[in-house]
Amino acid sequence: MIGGAAATLLSFLALAWTREIVHGFLGLFGADPESHSVKVVSICFAIGWVCLLDVSINVVQAGIRAFIVDNAPTHQQEDANAWAGVILGIGSVLGYLSGYVNLPKILPFFGNTQFKVLSVITCIALGGTVLISSVFITERNPRRDGPPPTGDMGVIAFFKQVYRSARRLSPQIRKVCEVQFFNWIGWFPFLFYITTYIGQLHVNPIFRAHPDMSPKEIDDAWESATRIGSFALLIFAITSFSSNMLLPFLVVPTYRAPPTLKGSNSFHSTRSAHRNGNQSAEPSGTPLPMSASMTSFFPPPPDEASHSRLTRLLSLAQIPWLTLRRAWFLSHLLFALCMALTFFITTPLQATILSGVVGLSWALSLWAPFALISAEISKRDVAARKTGGVNDDQAGVVLGLHNVAISAPQIVATLVSSVIFRIAQKPRGEPGDNSVGWVMRFGGLAALVAAYMTSRLSEDGKGQDEEVKETVEANGERRGSDAV
């Protein structure tokens, strides 16, 4: 996590100051900063750092999610991941708001462009939060799991371990990854092109009224359209953040707290028991009458009677049939419906409202899959420690495979989008270009497939305890035979 954060910070700073770095270095050899060769080198330099940034961000994300898995017991995985979604929502809102502020004027000592100032702020925020988490959160002692595996620990052994983990993924985690594959085929077109889609709706009447606009006038029209599209993304982020705050109060939790810990729903009161391998921290697999996520949003009451009243009050907000899996399933249907509504959207205002509604689905995409995977990993880890078996579902490896299931659809979505643009896109400056709308509708079809895959997920872990124990014991036997 620290290594990924360091690479991310370095990438941001290098990208923000690409021009100065390349011009300064090549200037030592007398190169003209305005020459074509210097521009080509600058582009290649930036591409290299973008590639590193893409890799390092995935490392940070997987590390942070694994941090949650390792430090929260099974019954609080939904709670912890809900809070992660809330923090992500805050970051998104602040990020989009920053686009409306003249940052170089406010913080000139951070840089003379918007991107430079944003990069410095990002580095301070990411570096500071990762440092605080690493210093103040103590991970479970790995020595409690027995001696480390012997043998070759090189690069080839690492990829062998990843391959074994991919083959031995639990059915629940495998299904979540399958859902994510189609889910992100749908999300990538929306996230990439929603600004362009809304901008096109804004410029359509302008292009119809002025069919002979000059290239500069077209650029000016699109600049205004981009600001309108950015505002829609701000609404999208605000809706997502609000949903992340509200949904934990409505969704029925998947696992209940252990009986010995029911007196306190505080995250801190159960974290140490989980980290030390307390056997009572294993979930029973039945729902709580009241979500653990709810009480953790508030400071603990001073006495047990107040706690009981708070529990009863918050339980009234809970929808009995709305489990996390069903909420995620409905979010796919909502996203597909919104993409189908693009057939009837004709104004930027309508598209902005549509973006706000889609924010609800985005909130669940940031919460549900990570909570389901984290709870499964945690549950299997507890079973492995109890039975003395081996849990191949290591948090870092599994979440890395999950990141592959998220990243791979980007290639599919890009290829399909390219074909659609090739067929349907009109020349720049012509009204009525609906190619982006067709790309987003393709994403809606992928969301329907994701909804079907979500319906195949296990509801609440019932009947899975024996399967978990058998799997970790079988993994231990296979690991032993491999060593022989």
Short mmCIF file of N, CA, C and O in Angstrom, two decimals, residues 152-239:
data_model
loop_
_atom_site.label_atom_id
_atom_site.label_comp_id
_atom_site.label_asym_id
_atom_site.label_seq_id
_atom_site.Cartn_x
_atom_site.Cartn_y
_atom_site.Cartn_z
N ASP A 152 10.70 -21.50 -3.15
CA ASP A 152 11.04 -20.35 -3.98
C ASP A 152 9.99 -19.26 -3.82
O ASP A 152 8.80 -19.50 -3.97
N MET A 153 10.42 -18.04 -3.52
CA MET A 153 9.51 -16.92 -3.35
C MET A 153 9.78 -15.86 -4.41
O MET A 153 9.55 -14.67 -4.20
N GLY A 154 10.29 -16.26 -5.57
CA GLY A 154 10.61 -15.31 -6.62
C GLY A 154 9.39 -14.93 -7.44
O GLY A 154 8.24 -15.23 -7.09
N VAL A 155 9.66 -14.30 -8.59
CA VAL A 155 8.58 -13.81 -9.44
C VAL A 155 7.75 -14.96 -10.00
O VAL A 155 6.51 -14.90 -10.02
N ILE A 156 8.43 -16.03 -10.44
CA ILE A 156 7.70 -17.17 -11.01
C ILE A 156 6.79 -17.80 -9.96
O ILE A 156 5.63 -18.15 -10.24
N ALA A 157 7.30 -17.93 -8.74
CA ALA A 157 6.48 -18.50 -7.66
C ALA A 157 5.28 -17.62 -7.36
O ALA A 157 4.19 -18.12 -7.06
N PHE A 158 5.47 -16.30 -7.46
CA PHE A 158 4.35 -15.38 -7.23
C PHE A 158 3.24 -15.61 -8.24
O PHE A 158 2.06 -15.71 -7.89
N PHE A 159 3.60 -15.70 -9.52
CA PHE A 159 2.58 -15.90 -10.54
C PHE A 159 1.93 -17.28 -10.43
O PHE A 159 0.74 -17.45 -10.75
N LYS A 160 2.69 -18.27 -9.96
CA LYS A 160 2.09 -19.58 -9.71
C LYS A 160 1.05 -19.49 -8.60
O LYS A 160 -0.02 -20.10 -8.69
N GLN A 161 1.37 -18.71 -7.57
CA GLN A 161 0.42 -18.54 -6.47
C GLN A 161 -0.84 -17.83 -6.96
O GLN A 161 -1.96 -18.20 -6.58
N VAL A 162 -0.67 -16.82 -7.79
CA VAL A 162 -1.83 -16.11 -8.33
C VAL A 162 -2.68 -17.05 -9.17
O VAL A 162 -3.92 -17.05 -9.09
N TYR A 163 -2.02 -17.90 -9.97
CA TYR A 163 -2.76 -18.86 -10.80
C TYR A 163 -3.53 -19.85 -9.93
O TYR A 163 -4.70 -20.15 -10.21
N ARG A 164 -2.87 -20.34 -8.86
CA ARG A 164 -3.57 -21.27 -7.95
C ARG A 164 -4.76 -20.59 -7.29
O ARG A 164 -5.83 -21.18 -7.16
N SER A 165 -4.55 -19.34 -6.88
CA SER A 165 -5.65 -18.62 -6.22
C SER A 165 -6.81 -18.40 -7.18
O SER A 165 -7.97 -18.48 -6.77
N ALA A 166 -6.50 -18.11 -8.44
CA ALA A 166 -7.57 -17.92 -9.43
C ALA A 166 -8.37 -19.20 -9.63
O ALA A 166 -9.60 -19.17 -9.78
N ARG A 167 -7.69 -20.34 -9.63
CA ARG A 167 -8.38 -21.62 -9.82
C ARG A 167 -9.19 -22.01 -8.60
O ARG A 167 -10.22 -22.70 -8.72
N ARG A 168 -8.74 -21.60 -7.42
CA ARG A 168 -9.38 -22.04 -6.18
C ARG A 168 -10.28 -20.99 -5.57
O ARG A 168 -10.63 -21.08 -4.39
N LEU A 169 -10.62 -19.96 -6.33
CA LEU A 169 -11.54 -18.96 -5.80
C LEU A 169 -12.84 -19.62 -5.35
O LEU A 169 -13.34 -20.54 -6.00
N SER A 170 -13.37 -19.14 -4.25
CA SER A 170 -14.64 -19.68 -3.79
C SER A 170 -15.74 -19.33 -4.79
O SER A 170 -15.64 -18.35 -5.53
N PRO A 171 -16.80 -20.13 -4.87
CA PRO A 171 -17.88 -19.85 -5.83
C PRO A 171 -18.45 -18.45 -5.67
O PRO A 171 -18.76 -17.80 -6.67
N GLN A 172 -18.59 -17.98 -4.43
CA GLN A 172 -19.17 -16.66 -4.21
C GLN A 172 -18.28 -15.56 -4.78
O GLN A 172 -18.75 -14.65 -5.48
N ILE A 173 -16.98 -15.63 -4.51
CA ILE A 173 -16.05 -14.62 -5.01
C ILE A 173 -15.97 -14.69 -6.53
O ILE A 173 -15.92 -13.66 -7.22
N ARG A 174 -15.95 -15.89 -7.07
CA ARG A 174 -15.89 -16.04 -8.52
C ARG A 174 -17.11 -15.40 -9.18
O ARG A 174 -17.00 -14.71 -10.20
N LYS A 175 -18.28 -15.61 -8.59
CA LYS A 175 -19.50 -15.02 -9.16
C LYS A 175 -19.48 -13.50 -9.08
O LYS A 175 -19.94 -12.82 -9.99
N VAL A 176 -18.96 -12.97 -7.97
CA VAL A 176 -18.86 -11.51 -7.85
C VAL A 176 -17.95 -10.95 -8.94
O VAL A 176 -18.25 -9.91 -9.55
N CYS A 177 -16.83 -11.62 -9.21
CA CYS A 177 -15.93 -11.17 -10.27
C CYS A 177 -16.60 -11.24 -11.64
O CYS A 177 -16.40 -10.36 -12.48
N GLU A 178 -17.42 -12.27 -11.86
CA GLU A 178 -18.15 -12.37 -13.13
C GLU A 178 -19.15 -11.23 -13.26
O GLU A 178 -19.31 -10.64 -14.35
N VAL A 179 -19.83 -10.91 -12.16
CA VAL A 179 -20.75 -9.77 -12.19
C VAL A 179 -19.99 -8.49 -12.50
O VAL A 179 -20.43 -7.67 -13.32
N GLN A 180 -18.84 -8.30 -11.86
CA GLN A 180 -18.07 -7.08 -12.05
C GLN A 180 -17.60 -6.92 -13.50
O GLN A 180 -17.50 -5.80 -14.00
N PHE A 181 -17.30 -8.03 -14.15
CA PHE A 181 -16.85 -7.95 -15.54
C PHE A 181 -17.92 -7.27 -16.41
O PHE A 181 -17.63 -6.32 -17.15
N PHE A 182 -19.16 -7.74 -16.30
CA PHE A 182 -20.22 -7.14 -17.11
C PHE A 182 -20.67 -5.80 -16.54
O PHE A 182 -21.07 -4.90 -17.30
N ASN A 183 -20.60 -5.67 -15.22
CA ASN A 183 -20.97 -4.39 -14.60
C ASN A 183 -20.10 -3.26 -15.12
O ASN A 183 -20.59 -2.18 -15.47
N TRP A 184 -18.79 -3.52 -15.23
CA TRP A 184 -17.88 -2.45 -15.65
C TRP A 184 -17.84 -2.28 -17.17
O TRP A 184 -17.43 -1.22 -17.65
N ILE A 185 -18.28 -3.26 -17.92
CA ILE A 185 -18.51 -3.02 -19.35
C ILE A 185 -19.58 -1.95 -19.51
O ILE A 185 -19.53 -1.12 -20.43
N GLY A 186 -20.55 -1.96 -18.60
CA GLY A 186 -21.58 -0.94 -18.63
C GLY A 186 -21.12 0.41 -18.09
O GLY A 186 -21.48 1.46 -18.62
N TRP A 187 -20.29 0.39 -17.05
CA TRP A 187 -19.91 1.64 -16.40
C TRP A 187 -18.87 2.43 -17.18
O TRP A 187 -18.90 3.67 -17.17
N PHE A 188 -17.95 1.77 -17.83
CA PHE A 188 -16.89 2.51 -18.52
C PHE A 188 -17.44 3.48 -19.58
O PHE A 188 -17.01 4.64 -19.62
N PRO A 189 -18.37 3.07 -20.45
CA PRO A 189 -18.91 4.05 -21.41
C PRO A 189 -19.55 5.25 -20.73
O PRO A 189 -19.41 6.39 -21.19
N PHE A 190 -20.28 4.99 -19.65
CA PHE A 190 -20.93 6.11 -18.96
C PHE A 190 -19.90 7.06 -18.37
O PHE A 190 -19.98 8.28 -18.56
N LEU A 191 -18.93 6.53 -17.64
CA LEU A 191 -17.94 7.38 -16.98
C LEU A 191 -17.08 8.13 -17.99
O LEU A 191 -16.65 9.27 -17.75
N PHE A 192 -16.77 7.49 -19.10
CA PHE A 192 -15.91 8.12 -20.10
C PHE A 192 -16.64 9.18 -20.93
O PHE A 192 -16.06 10.21 -21.26
N TYR A 193 -17.91 8.94 -21.25
CA TYR A 193 -18.56 9.73 -22.29
C TYR A 193 -19.78 10.52 -21.83
O TYR A 193 -20.40 11.19 -22.67
N ILE A 194 -20.14 10.48 -20.55
CA ILE A 194 -21.34 11.20 -20.14
C ILE A 194 -21.18 12.70 -20.34
O ILE A 194 -22.12 13.40 -20.73
N THR A 195 -19.97 13.22 -20.12
CA THR A 195 -19.74 14.65 -20.35
C THR A 195 -19.92 15.00 -21.82
O THR A 195 -20.55 16.01 -22.18
N THR A 196 -19.39 14.15 -22.70
CA THR A 196 -19.55 14.37 -24.14
C THR A 196 -21.01 14.26 -24.56
O THR A 196 -21.50 15.04 -25.39
N TYR A 197 -21.73 13.31 -23.96
CA TYR A 197 -23.14 13.12 -24.29
C TYR A 197 -23.96 14.36 -23.94
O TYR A 197 -24.75 14.86 -24.77
N ILE A 198 -23.76 14.88 -22.73
CA ILE A 198 -24.51 16.07 -22.32
C ILE A 198 -24.06 17.28 -23.13
O ILE A 198 -24.87 18.14 -23.53
N GLY A 199 -22.76 17.37 -23.42
CA GLY A 199 -22.27 18.46 -24.25
C GLY A 199 -22.88 18.46 -25.64
O GLY A 199 -23.22 19.52 -26.19
N GLN A 200 -23.05 17.27 -26.20
CA GLN A 200 -23.66 17.17 -27.53
C GLN A 200 -25.10 17.67 -27.51
O GLN A 200 -25.56 18.35 -28.45
N LEU A 201 -25.83 17.36 -26.45
CA LEU A 201 -27.20 17.87 -26.33
C LEU A 201 -27.22 19.39 -26.25
O LEU A 201 -28.16 20.04 -26.73
N HIS A 202 -26.18 19.97 -25.63
CA HIS A 202 -26.10 21.43 -25.52
C HIS A 202 -25.78 22.08 -26.86
O HIS A 202 -26.36 23.15 -27.19
N VAL A 203 -24.89 21.49 -27.64
CA VAL A 203 -24.47 22.14 -28.89
C VAL A 203 -25.39 21.83 -30.06
O VAL A 203 -25.31 22.52 -31.08
N ASN A 204 -26.26 20.84 -29.94
CA ASN A 204 -27.13 20.49 -31.06
C ASN A 204 -27.95 21.68 -31.56
O ASN A 204 -27.96 21.98 -32.77
N PRO A 205 -28.69 22.40 -30.68
CA PRO A 205 -29.45 23.55 -31.19
C PRO A 205 -28.56 24.67 -31.73
O PRO A 205 -28.96 25.39 -32.65
N ILE A 206 -27.35 24.81 -31.17
CA ILE A 206 -26.43 25.84 -31.66
C ILE A 206 -25.98 25.50 -33.08
O ILE A 206 -25.96 26.37 -33.97
N PHE A 207 -25.64 24.25 -33.31
CA PHE A 207 -25.19 23.85 -34.64
C PHE A 207 -26.32 23.92 -35.67
O PHE A 207 -26.10 24.20 -36.85
N ARG A 208 -27.55 23.64 -35.22
CA ARG A 208 -28.69 23.73 -36.14
C ARG A 208 -28.94 25.19 -36.54
O ARG A 208 -29.27 25.48 -37.70
N ALA A 209 -28.81 26.08 -35.57
CA ALA A 209 -29.08 27.50 -35.85
C ALA A 209 -27.95 28.15 -36.65
O ALA A 209 -28.19 29.12 -37.37
N HIS A 210 -26.74 27.64 -36.50
CA HIS A 210 -25.59 28.22 -37.19
C HIS A 210 -24.81 27.09 -37.89
O HIS A 210 -23.79 26.60 -37.37
N PRO A 211 -25.25 26.66 -39.04
CA PRO A 211 -24.62 25.51 -39.71
C PRO A 211 -23.24 25.80 -40.27
O PRO A 211 -22.51 24.86 -40.59
N ASP A 212 -22.87 27.08 -40.41
CA ASP A 212 -21.58 27.42 -41.04
C ASP A 212 -20.61 28.03 -40.01
O ASP A 212 -19.94 29.02 -40.29
N MET A 213 -20.52 27.44 -38.84
CA MET A 213 -19.63 27.96 -37.80
C MET A 213 -18.17 27.66 -38.14
O MET A 213 -17.84 26.62 -38.71
N SER A 214 -17.30 28.59 -37.75
CA SER A 214 -15.86 28.40 -37.94
C SER A 214 -15.33 27.42 -36.90
O SER A 214 -15.98 27.18 -35.87
N PRO A 215 -14.15 26.85 -37.13
CA PRO A 215 -13.59 25.94 -36.13
C PRO A 215 -13.45 26.57 -34.74
O PRO A 215 -13.68 25.90 -33.74
N LYS A 216 -13.09 27.85 -34.67
CA LYS A 216 -12.96 28.50 -33.37
C LYS A 216 -14.32 28.63 -32.68
O LYS A 216 -14.44 28.44 -31.46
N GLU A 217 -15.35 28.95 -33.45
CA GLU A 217 -16.69 29.05 -32.87
C GLU A 217 -17.17 27.68 -32.37
O GLU A 217 -17.85 27.58 -31.34
N ILE A 218 -16.82 26.63 -33.11
CA ILE A 218 -17.17 25.28 -32.66
C ILE A 218 -16.45 24.95 -31.36
O ILE A 218 -17.05 24.38 -30.43
N ASP A 219 -15.17 25.33 -31.27
CA ASP A 219 -14.41 25.08 -30.04
C ASP A 219 -15.03 25.84 -28.86
O ASP A 219 -15.12 25.30 -27.75
N ASP A 220 -15.44 27.08 -29.10
CA ASP A 220 -16.06 27.87 -28.02
C ASP A 220 -17.37 27.24 -27.57
O ASP A 220 -17.67 27.20 -26.36
N ALA A 221 -18.15 26.73 -28.52
CA ALA A 221 -19.42 26.08 -28.16
C ALA A 221 -19.17 24.82 -27.32
O ALA A 221 -19.86 24.57 -26.33
N TRP A 222 -18.16 24.05 -27.71
CA TRP A 222 -17.86 22.84 -26.97
C TRP A 222 -17.25 23.15 -25.59
O TRP A 222 -17.43 22.37 -24.65
N GLU A 223 -16.55 24.26 -25.46
CA GLU A 223 -16.01 24.63 -24.15
C GLU A 223 -17.13 24.90 -23.17
O GLU A 223 -17.09 24.47 -22.01
N SER A 224 -18.15 25.61 -23.64
CA SER A 224 -19.33 25.84 -22.79
C SER A 224 -20.05 24.53 -22.48
O SER A 224 -20.51 24.30 -21.35
N ALA A 225 -20.14 23.65 -23.48
CA ALA A 225 -20.81 22.36 -23.29
C ALA A 225 -20.08 21.50 -22.27
O ALA A 225 -20.71 20.78 -21.48
N THR A 226 -18.75 21.57 -22.27
CA THR A 226 -17.97 20.77 -21.32
C THR A 226 -18.24 21.20 -19.89
O THR A 226 -18.31 20.35 -18.98
N ARG A 227 -18.40 22.49 -19.65
CA ARG A 227 -18.70 22.95 -18.30
C ARG A 227 -20.05 22.43 -17.83
O ARG A 227 -20.22 22.06 -16.67
N ILE A 228 -21.03 22.39 -18.75
CA ILE A 228 -22.34 21.85 -18.39
C ILE A 228 -22.23 20.36 -18.07
O ILE A 228 -22.84 19.86 -17.11
N GLY A 229 -21.45 19.65 -18.85
CA GLY A 229 -21.24 18.23 -18.58
C GLY A 229 -20.54 18.00 -17.25
O GLY A 229 -20.86 17.05 -16.52
N SER A 230 -19.60 18.86 -16.91
CA SER A 230 -18.90 18.74 -15.62
C SER A 230 -19.85 18.98 -14.46
O SER A 230 -19.75 18.33 -13.41
N PHE A 231 -20.79 19.90 -14.63
CA PHE A 231 -21.78 20.13 -13.58
C PHE A 231 -22.63 18.89 -13.36
O PHE A 231 -22.98 18.55 -12.23
N ALA A 232 -22.97 18.18 -14.44
CA ALA A 232 -23.74 16.95 -14.31
C ALA A 232 -22.97 15.91 -13.51
O ALA A 232 -23.55 15.17 -12.70
N LEU A 233 -21.66 15.84 -13.72
CA LEU A 233 -20.84 14.91 -12.94
C LEU A 233 -20.82 15.30 -11.47
O LEU A 233 -20.73 14.43 -10.59
N LEU A 234 -20.88 16.60 -11.17
CA LEU A 234 -20.95 17.03 -9.78
C LEU A 234 -22.26 16.55 -9.15
O LEU A 234 -22.26 16.05 -8.01
N ILE A 235 -23.36 16.69 -9.86
CA ILE A 235 -24.65 16.18 -9.36
C ILE A 235 -24.58 14.67 -9.17
O ILE A 235 -25.08 14.12 -8.17
N PHE A 236 -23.96 13.99 -10.11
CA PHE A 236 -23.76 12.54 -10.02
C PHE A 236 -23.00 12.18 -8.75
O PHE A 236 -23.37 11.25 -8.02
N ALA A 237 -21.93 12.93 -8.44
CA ALA A 237 -21.12 12.65 -7.26
C ALA A 237 -21.88 12.95 -5.97
O ALA A 237 -21.79 12.20 -4.99
N ILE A 238 -22.67 14.02 -5.95
CA ILE A 238 -23.44 14.35 -4.76
C ILE A 238 -24.50 13.29 -4.48
O ILE A 238 -24.70 12.87 -3.33
N THR A 239 -25.16 12.83 -5.54
CA THR A 239 -26.17 11.77 -5.37
C THR A 239 -25.52 10.49 -4.86
O THR A 239 -26.06 9.81 -3.98
#
